[in-house]
Coordinates of C-alpha atoms in Angstrom, one line a residue:
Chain A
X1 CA -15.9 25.8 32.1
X2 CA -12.8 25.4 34.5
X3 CA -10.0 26.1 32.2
X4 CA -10.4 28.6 29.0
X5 CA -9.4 26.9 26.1
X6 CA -9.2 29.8 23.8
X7 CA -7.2 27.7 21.2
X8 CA -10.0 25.1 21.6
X9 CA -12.7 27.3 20.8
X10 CA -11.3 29.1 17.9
X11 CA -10.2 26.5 15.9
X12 CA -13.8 24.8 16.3
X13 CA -15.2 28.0 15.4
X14 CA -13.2 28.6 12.3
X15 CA -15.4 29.0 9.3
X16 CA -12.8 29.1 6.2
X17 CA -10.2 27.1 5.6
X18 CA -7.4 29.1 6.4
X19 CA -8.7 30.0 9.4
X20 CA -8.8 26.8 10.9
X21 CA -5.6 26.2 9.3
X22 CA -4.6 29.0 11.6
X23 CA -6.1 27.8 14.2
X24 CA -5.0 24.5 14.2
X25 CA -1.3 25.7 14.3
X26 CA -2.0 27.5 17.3
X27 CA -3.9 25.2 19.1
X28 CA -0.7 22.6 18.4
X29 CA 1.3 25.8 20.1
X30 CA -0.6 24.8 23.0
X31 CA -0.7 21.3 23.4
X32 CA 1.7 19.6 21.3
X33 CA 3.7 19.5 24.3
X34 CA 0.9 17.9 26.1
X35 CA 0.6 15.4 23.4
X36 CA 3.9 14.7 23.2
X37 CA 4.0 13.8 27.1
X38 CA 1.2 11.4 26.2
X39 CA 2.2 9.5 23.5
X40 CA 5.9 9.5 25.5
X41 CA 4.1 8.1 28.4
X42 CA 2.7 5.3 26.4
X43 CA 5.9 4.4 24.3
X44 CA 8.8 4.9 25.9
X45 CA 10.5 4.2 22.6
X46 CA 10.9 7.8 20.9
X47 CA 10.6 6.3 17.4
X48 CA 7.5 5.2 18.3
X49 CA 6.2 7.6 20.5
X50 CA 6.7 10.0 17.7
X51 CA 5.0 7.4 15.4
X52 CA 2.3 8.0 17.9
X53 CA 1.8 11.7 17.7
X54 CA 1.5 11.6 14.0
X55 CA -1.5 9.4 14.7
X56 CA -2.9 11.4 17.2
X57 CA -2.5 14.4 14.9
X58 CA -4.5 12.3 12.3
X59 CA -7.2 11.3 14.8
X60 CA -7.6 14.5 16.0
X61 CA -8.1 16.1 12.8
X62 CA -10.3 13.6 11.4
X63 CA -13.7 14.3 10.5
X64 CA -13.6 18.2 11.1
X65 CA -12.2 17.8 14.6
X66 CA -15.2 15.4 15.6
X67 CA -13.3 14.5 18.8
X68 CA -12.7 17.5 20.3
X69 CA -16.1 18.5 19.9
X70 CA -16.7 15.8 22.1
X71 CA -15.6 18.3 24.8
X72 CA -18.3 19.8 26.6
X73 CA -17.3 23.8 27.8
X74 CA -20.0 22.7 30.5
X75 CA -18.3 19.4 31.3
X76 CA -16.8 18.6 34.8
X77 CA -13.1 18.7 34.0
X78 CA -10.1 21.1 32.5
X79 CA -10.0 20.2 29.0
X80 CA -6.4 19.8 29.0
X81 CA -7.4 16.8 31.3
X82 CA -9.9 15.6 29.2
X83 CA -7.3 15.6 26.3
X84 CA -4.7 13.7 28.2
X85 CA -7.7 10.7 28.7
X86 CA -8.8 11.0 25.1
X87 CA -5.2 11.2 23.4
X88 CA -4.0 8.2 25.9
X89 CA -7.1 6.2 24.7
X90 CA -5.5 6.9 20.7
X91 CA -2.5 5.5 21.7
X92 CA -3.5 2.6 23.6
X93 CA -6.0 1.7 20.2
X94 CA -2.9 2.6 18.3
X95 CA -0.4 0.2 20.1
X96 CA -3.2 -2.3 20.1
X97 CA -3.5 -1.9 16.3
X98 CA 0.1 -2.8 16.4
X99 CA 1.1 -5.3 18.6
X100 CA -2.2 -6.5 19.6
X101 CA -4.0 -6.5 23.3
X102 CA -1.3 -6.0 26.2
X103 CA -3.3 -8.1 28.8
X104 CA -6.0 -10.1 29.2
X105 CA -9.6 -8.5 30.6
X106 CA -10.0 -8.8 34.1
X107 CA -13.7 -10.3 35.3
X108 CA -15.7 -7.8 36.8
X109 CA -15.8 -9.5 40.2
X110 CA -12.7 -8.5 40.7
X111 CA -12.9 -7.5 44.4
X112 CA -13.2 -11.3 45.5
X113 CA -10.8 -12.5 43.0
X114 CA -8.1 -15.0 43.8
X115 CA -5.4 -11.9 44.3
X116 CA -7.6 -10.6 46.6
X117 CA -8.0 -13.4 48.7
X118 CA -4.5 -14.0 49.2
X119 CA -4.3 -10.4 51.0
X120 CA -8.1 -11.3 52.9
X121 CA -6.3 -12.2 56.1
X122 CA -4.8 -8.7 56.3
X123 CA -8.1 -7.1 55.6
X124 CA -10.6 -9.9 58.7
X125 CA -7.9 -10.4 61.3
X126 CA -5.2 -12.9 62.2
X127 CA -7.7 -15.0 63.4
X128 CA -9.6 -16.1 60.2
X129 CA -7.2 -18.1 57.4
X130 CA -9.3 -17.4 54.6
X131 CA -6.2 -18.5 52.5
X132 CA -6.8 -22.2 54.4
X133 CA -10.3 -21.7 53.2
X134 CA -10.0 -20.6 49.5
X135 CA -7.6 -23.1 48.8
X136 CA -9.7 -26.1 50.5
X137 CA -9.4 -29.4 48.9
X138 CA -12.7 -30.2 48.1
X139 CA -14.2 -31.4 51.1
X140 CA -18.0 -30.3 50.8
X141 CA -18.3 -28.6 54.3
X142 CA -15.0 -26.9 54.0
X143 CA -16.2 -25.6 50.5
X144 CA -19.8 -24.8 51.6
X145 CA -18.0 -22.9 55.3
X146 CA -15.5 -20.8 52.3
X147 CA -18.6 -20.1 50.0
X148 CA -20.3 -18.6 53.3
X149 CA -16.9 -16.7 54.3
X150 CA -16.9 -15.2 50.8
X151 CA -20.5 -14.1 50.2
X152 CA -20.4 -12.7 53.7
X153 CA -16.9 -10.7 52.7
X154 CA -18.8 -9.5 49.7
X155 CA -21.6 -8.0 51.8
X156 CA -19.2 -6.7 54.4
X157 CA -17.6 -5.0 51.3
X158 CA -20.6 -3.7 49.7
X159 CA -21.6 -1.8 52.9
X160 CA -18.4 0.2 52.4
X161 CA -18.6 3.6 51.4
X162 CA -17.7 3.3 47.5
X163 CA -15.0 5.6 47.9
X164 CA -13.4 3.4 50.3
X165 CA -14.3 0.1 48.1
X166 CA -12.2 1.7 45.4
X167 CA -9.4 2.4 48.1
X168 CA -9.6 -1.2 48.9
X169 CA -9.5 -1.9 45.2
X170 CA -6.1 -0.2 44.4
X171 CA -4.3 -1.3 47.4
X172 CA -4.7 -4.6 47.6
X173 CA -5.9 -5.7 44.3
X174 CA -3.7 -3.6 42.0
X175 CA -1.3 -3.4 44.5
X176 CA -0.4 0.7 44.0
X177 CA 1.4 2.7 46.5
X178 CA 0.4 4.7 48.7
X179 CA 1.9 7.7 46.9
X180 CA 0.3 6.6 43.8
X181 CA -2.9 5.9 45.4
X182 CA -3.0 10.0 46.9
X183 CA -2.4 10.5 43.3
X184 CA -5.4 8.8 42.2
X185 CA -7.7 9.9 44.8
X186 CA -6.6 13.3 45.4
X187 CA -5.9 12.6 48.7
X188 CA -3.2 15.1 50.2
X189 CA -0.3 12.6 51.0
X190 CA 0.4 9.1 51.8
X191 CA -0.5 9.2 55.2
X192 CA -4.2 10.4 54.6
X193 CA -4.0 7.0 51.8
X194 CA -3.1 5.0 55.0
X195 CA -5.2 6.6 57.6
X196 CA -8.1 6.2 55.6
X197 CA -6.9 2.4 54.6
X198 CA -6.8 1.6 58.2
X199 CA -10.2 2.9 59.3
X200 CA -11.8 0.9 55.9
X201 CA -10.0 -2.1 57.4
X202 CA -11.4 -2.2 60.9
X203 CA -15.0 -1.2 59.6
X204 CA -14.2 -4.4 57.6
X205 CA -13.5 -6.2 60.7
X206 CA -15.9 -4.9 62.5
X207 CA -18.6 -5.8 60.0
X208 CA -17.6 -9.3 59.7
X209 CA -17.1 -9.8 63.4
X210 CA -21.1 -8.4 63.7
X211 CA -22.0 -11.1 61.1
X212 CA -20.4 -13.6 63.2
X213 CA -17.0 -14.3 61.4
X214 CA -15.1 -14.6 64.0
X215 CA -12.8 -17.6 63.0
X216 CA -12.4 -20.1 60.1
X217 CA -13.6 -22.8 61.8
X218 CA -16.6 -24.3 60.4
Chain B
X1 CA -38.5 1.3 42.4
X2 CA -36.2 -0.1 40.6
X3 CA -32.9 -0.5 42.1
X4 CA -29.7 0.5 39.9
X5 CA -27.1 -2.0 39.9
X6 CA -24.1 -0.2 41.8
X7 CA -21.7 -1.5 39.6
X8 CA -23.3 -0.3 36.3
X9 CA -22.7 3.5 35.2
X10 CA -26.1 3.9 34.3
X11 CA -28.3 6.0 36.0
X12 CA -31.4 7.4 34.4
X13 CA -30.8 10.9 36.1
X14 CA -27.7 10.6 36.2
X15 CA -26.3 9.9 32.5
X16 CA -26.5 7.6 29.4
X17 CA -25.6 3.6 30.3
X18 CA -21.8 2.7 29.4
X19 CA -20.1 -0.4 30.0
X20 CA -17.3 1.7 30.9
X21 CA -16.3 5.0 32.3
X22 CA -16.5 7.7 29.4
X23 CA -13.5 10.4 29.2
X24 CA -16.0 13.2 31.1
X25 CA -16.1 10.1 33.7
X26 CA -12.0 9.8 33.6
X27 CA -11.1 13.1 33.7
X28 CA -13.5 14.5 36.4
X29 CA -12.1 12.0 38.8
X30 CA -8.6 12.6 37.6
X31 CA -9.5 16.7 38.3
X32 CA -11.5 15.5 41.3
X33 CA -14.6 18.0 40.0
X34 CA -17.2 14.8 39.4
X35 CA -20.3 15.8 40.9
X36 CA -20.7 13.8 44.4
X37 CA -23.7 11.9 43.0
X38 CA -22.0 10.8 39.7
X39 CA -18.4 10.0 41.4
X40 CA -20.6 7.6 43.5
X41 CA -21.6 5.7 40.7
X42 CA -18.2 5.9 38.6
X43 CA -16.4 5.5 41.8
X44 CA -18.6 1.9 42.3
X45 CA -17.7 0.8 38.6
X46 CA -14.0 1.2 39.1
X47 CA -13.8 -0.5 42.2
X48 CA -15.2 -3.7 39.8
X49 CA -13.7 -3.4 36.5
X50 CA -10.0 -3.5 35.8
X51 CA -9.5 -1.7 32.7
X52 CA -11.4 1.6 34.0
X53 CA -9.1 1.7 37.0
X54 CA -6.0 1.1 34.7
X55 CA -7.0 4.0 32.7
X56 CA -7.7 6.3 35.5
X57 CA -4.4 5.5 37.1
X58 CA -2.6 6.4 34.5
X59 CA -4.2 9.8 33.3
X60 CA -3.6 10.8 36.7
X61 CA 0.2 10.0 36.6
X62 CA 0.2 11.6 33.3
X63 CA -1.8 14.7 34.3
X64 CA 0.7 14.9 37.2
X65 CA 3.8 15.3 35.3
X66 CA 2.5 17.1 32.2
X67 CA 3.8 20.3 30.6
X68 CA 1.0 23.2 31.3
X69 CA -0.4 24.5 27.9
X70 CA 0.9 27.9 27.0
X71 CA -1.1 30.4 27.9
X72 CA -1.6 33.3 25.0
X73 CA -1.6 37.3 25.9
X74 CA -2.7 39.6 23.6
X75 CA -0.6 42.1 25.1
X76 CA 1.9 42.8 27.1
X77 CA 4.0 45.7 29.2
X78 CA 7.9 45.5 29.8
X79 CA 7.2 44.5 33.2
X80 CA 4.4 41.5 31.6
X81 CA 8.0 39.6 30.5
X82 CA 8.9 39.3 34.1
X83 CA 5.7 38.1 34.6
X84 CA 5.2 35.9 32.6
X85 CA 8.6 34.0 33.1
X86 CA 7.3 34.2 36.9
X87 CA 3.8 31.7 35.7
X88 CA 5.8 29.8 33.9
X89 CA 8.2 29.0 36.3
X90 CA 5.3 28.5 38.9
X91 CA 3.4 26.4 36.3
X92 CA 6.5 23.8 36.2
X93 CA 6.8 23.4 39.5
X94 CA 6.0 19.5 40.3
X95 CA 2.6 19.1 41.6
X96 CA 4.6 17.1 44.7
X97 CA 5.2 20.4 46.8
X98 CA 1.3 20.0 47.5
X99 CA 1.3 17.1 48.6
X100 CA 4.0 16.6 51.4
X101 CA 7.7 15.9 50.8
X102 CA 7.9 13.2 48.2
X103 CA 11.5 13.9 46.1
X104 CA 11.1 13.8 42.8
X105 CA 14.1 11.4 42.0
X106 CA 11.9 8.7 44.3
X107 CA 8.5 8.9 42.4
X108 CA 9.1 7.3 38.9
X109 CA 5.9 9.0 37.7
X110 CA 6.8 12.5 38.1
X111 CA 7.5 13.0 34.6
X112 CA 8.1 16.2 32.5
X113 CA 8.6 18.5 35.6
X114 CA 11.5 20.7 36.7
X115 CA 14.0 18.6 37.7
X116 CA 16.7 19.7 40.2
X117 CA 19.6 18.9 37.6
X118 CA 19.7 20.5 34.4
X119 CA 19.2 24.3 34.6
X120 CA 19.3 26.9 32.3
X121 CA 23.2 29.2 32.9
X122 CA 23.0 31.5 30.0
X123 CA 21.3 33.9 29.3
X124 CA 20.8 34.5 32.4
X125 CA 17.3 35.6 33.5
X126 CA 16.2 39.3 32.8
X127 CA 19.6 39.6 30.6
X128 CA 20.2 42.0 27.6
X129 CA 21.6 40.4 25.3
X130 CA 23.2 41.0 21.5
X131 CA 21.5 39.7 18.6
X132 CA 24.4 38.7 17.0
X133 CA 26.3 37.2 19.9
X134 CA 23.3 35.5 21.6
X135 CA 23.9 31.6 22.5
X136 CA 22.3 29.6 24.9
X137 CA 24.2 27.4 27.3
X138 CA 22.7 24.7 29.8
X139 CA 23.4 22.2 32.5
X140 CA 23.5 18.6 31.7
X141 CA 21.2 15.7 32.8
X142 CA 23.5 12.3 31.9
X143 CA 23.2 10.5 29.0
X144 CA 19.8 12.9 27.9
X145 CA 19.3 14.6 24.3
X146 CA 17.4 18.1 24.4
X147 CA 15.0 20.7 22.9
X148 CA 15.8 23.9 23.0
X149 CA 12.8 26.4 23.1
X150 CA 12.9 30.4 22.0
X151 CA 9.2 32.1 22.8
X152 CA 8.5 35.4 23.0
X153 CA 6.9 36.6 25.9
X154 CA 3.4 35.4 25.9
X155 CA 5.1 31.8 25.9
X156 CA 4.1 31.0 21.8
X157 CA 7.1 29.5 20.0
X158 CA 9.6 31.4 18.0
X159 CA 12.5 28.7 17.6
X160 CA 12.6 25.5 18.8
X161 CA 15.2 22.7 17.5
X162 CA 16.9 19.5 18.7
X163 CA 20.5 19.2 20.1
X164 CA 22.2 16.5 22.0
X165 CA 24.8 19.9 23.3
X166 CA 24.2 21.8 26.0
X167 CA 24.9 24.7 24.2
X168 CA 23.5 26.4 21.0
X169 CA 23.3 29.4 18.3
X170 CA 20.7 30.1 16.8
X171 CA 20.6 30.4 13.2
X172 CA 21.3 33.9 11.4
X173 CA 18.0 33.8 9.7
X174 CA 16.0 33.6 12.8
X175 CA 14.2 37.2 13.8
X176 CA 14.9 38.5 17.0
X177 CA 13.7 41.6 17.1
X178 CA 15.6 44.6 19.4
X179 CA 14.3 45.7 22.1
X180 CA 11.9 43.0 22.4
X181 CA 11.9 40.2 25.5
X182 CA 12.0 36.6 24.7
X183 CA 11.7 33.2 27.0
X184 CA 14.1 30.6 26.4
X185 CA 13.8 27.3 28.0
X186 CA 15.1 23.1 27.3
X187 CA 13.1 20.0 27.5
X188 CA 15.5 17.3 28.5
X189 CA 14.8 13.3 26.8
X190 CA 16.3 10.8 29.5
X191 CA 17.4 7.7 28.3
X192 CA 14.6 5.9 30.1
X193 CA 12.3 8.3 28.1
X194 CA 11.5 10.7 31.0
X195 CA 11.3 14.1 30.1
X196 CA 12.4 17.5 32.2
X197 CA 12.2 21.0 31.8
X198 CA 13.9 23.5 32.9
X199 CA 12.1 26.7 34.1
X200 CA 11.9 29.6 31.7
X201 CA 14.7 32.6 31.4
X202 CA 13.8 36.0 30.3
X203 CA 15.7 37.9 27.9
X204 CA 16.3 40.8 25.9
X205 CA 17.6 42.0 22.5
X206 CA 19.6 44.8 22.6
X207 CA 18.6 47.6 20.7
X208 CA 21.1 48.2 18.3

């Protein structure tokens, strides 16, 4: 276990009622703060933030504290961390409950999707307007030379180290900041975000270029 | 053999098949303790599905700026209030001093850490102070509402109670007992729903 959770542990270990009574008073000692940040950080309304944490509360405590026995003491993360991912799940169900589904679902091919390919030219080179392509107007060669152009992008991407497909993948499709991006990936600061960025980029190039993509000419 | 699919999260050695990334998934990235073999695979699935990255992003912003859980001591020595007013005020100092000079006014999600404004004035850290005189006094942050916390000196709660002042008795029935150290800190509510803390002050009832 990385982090003791001594509050954790004794209210799922409470055998009488009081106890976990008890327990569960001072395990909301520990974390109602946390909680509270949670719910906060999903509504930014107070009224219904606090709305919110009475849910949680109720979701937590449901079923003999099913959900945080979820929690492995051999899992890979600090259970306060864990928390934070579970509670914000609550409150995203809960505000979906509400007010119904914030945005629609993404298709899973996101990394060639038509965001993407408005930021390709940064990622091949000046030299191939894979915006001209994608937005062709139907003549067959042009939309059979863009079909090639992506399918080759795809491999070029998939011989990426994952790590650095998922750099790709907040950067240009989400569009996050560098700061936010350091966040993310634990990277130490913004410049390691762009220095690693920049060599994912001309490994990029450099694959396409191999594969003969050297300009959008068919 | 069989090929996995690298966008899927299943791997028969690896875990149980999920369409998305569970919360073990989530948070080990978020803590960055995923083992290397597992954050390959997770790592792959995010790069592909929307939601999963949406939800990572945001635990990690929300991780980043969180309030650390009190820790509970069984016991304590006179010197063990110092101390622990000394974690605490470690423990609430933004995450962004790790990671190069980013201010805290310029990141929007640095939430819930000690901000450079409102500060605790009295009592005054380490201070002995009279049971029946005590009040607690506080610089502003503009336009917020607070939450004023009293905890003795393992950081559980004593008092705690809303106020849109910056300055506050405590009631006659609470129990302070003398010669016996307390923390006192305030959570600040921004309009924009931000929250701040300042860092803990010791104190100490006089004995009488």
């Amino acid at each position: 276990m990385l982090e003791p959770a001594p509050d954790l542990q004794r209210l799922l270990d409470a055998s009488t009622l009081s106890e976990q009574n008890r327990a569960w008073k001072l395990f909301l000692d520990a974390y109602s703060p946390l909680l509270l940040h949670v719910a906060r950080s999903v509504f930014h309304d107070q009224d219904e933030a606090m709305d919110a944490y009475a849910h949680i509360l109720q979701e937590v405590r449901a079923k003999e504290f099913a959900r945080l026995r979820a929690f492995s003491a051999k899992g890979v993360s600090k259970f306060s961390t864990w928390l934070v991912v579970v509670v914000q799940r609550l409150c995203l169900d809960y505000r979906r409950a509400k007010y119904g589904r914030a945005r629609p679902v993404q298709s899973p091919s996101a990394l060639v999707s038509q965001r993407l390919r408005r930021r390709l030219r940064d990622l091949a080179g000046e030299d191939i307007d894979l915006i001209a392509i994608a937005e062709s107007t139907g003549d067959p060669a042009e939309q059979l030379a863009a079909n090639e152009l992506r399918a080759m992008l795809t491999l070029a991407v998939e011989a990426l180290s994952t790590t650095d497909r998922l750099l790709l993948t907040l950067r240009f499709e989400d569009g996050l900041s560098a700061s936010q991006i350091a966040q993310v990936m634990r990277l130490p600061t913004s410049f390691h975000v762009y220095r690693r960025l920049d060599a994912a980029i001309r490994a990029l190039r450099a694959n396409l270029l191999a594969r003969g993509v050297e300009s959008s000419a068919p | 053999m069989e090929q996995t699919p690298v966008h899927s999260l299943h791997n028969p050695e690896l875990g149980p098949m999920n369409a998305h990334a569970s919360p073990d998934d989530v948070s080990g990235m978020v803590d960055g303790t995923l083992p290397s073999a597992r954050r390959t695979i997770v790592e792959a699935h995010l790069a592909v599905c929307a939601d999963c990255r949406a939800e990572l992003v945001s635990a990690a912003a929300i991780v980043g700026s969180a309030p650390h859980p009190r820790v509970r001591r069984t016991k304590w020595a006179g010197a063990g209030i110092l101390a622990a007013a000394a974690v605490l005020a470690i423990l609430m100092v933004p995450r962004a001093k790790h990671r190069g000079a980013e201010s805290l006014s310029s990141n929007p999600t640095r939430r819930g850490s000690v901000a450079p404004g409102i500060a605790n004035v009295v009592p005054t850290s380490s201070a002995d102070v009279d049971r029946d005189s005590i009040r607690f006094i506080w610089r502003s942050e503009p336009g917020a509402s607070y939450r004023l916390f009293v905890t003795d000196s393992a950081g559980v709660p004593v008092f705690t109670t809303p106020t849109t002042d910056t300055t506050l008795t405590v009631p006659d029935g609470l129990r302070l007992l003398p010669g016996t150290g307390y923390l006192w800190y305030v959570e600040a509510l921004r309009p924009d729903g931000s929250t701040a803390n300042t860092a803990a002050s010791s104190f100490t009832i006089k004995d009488r």
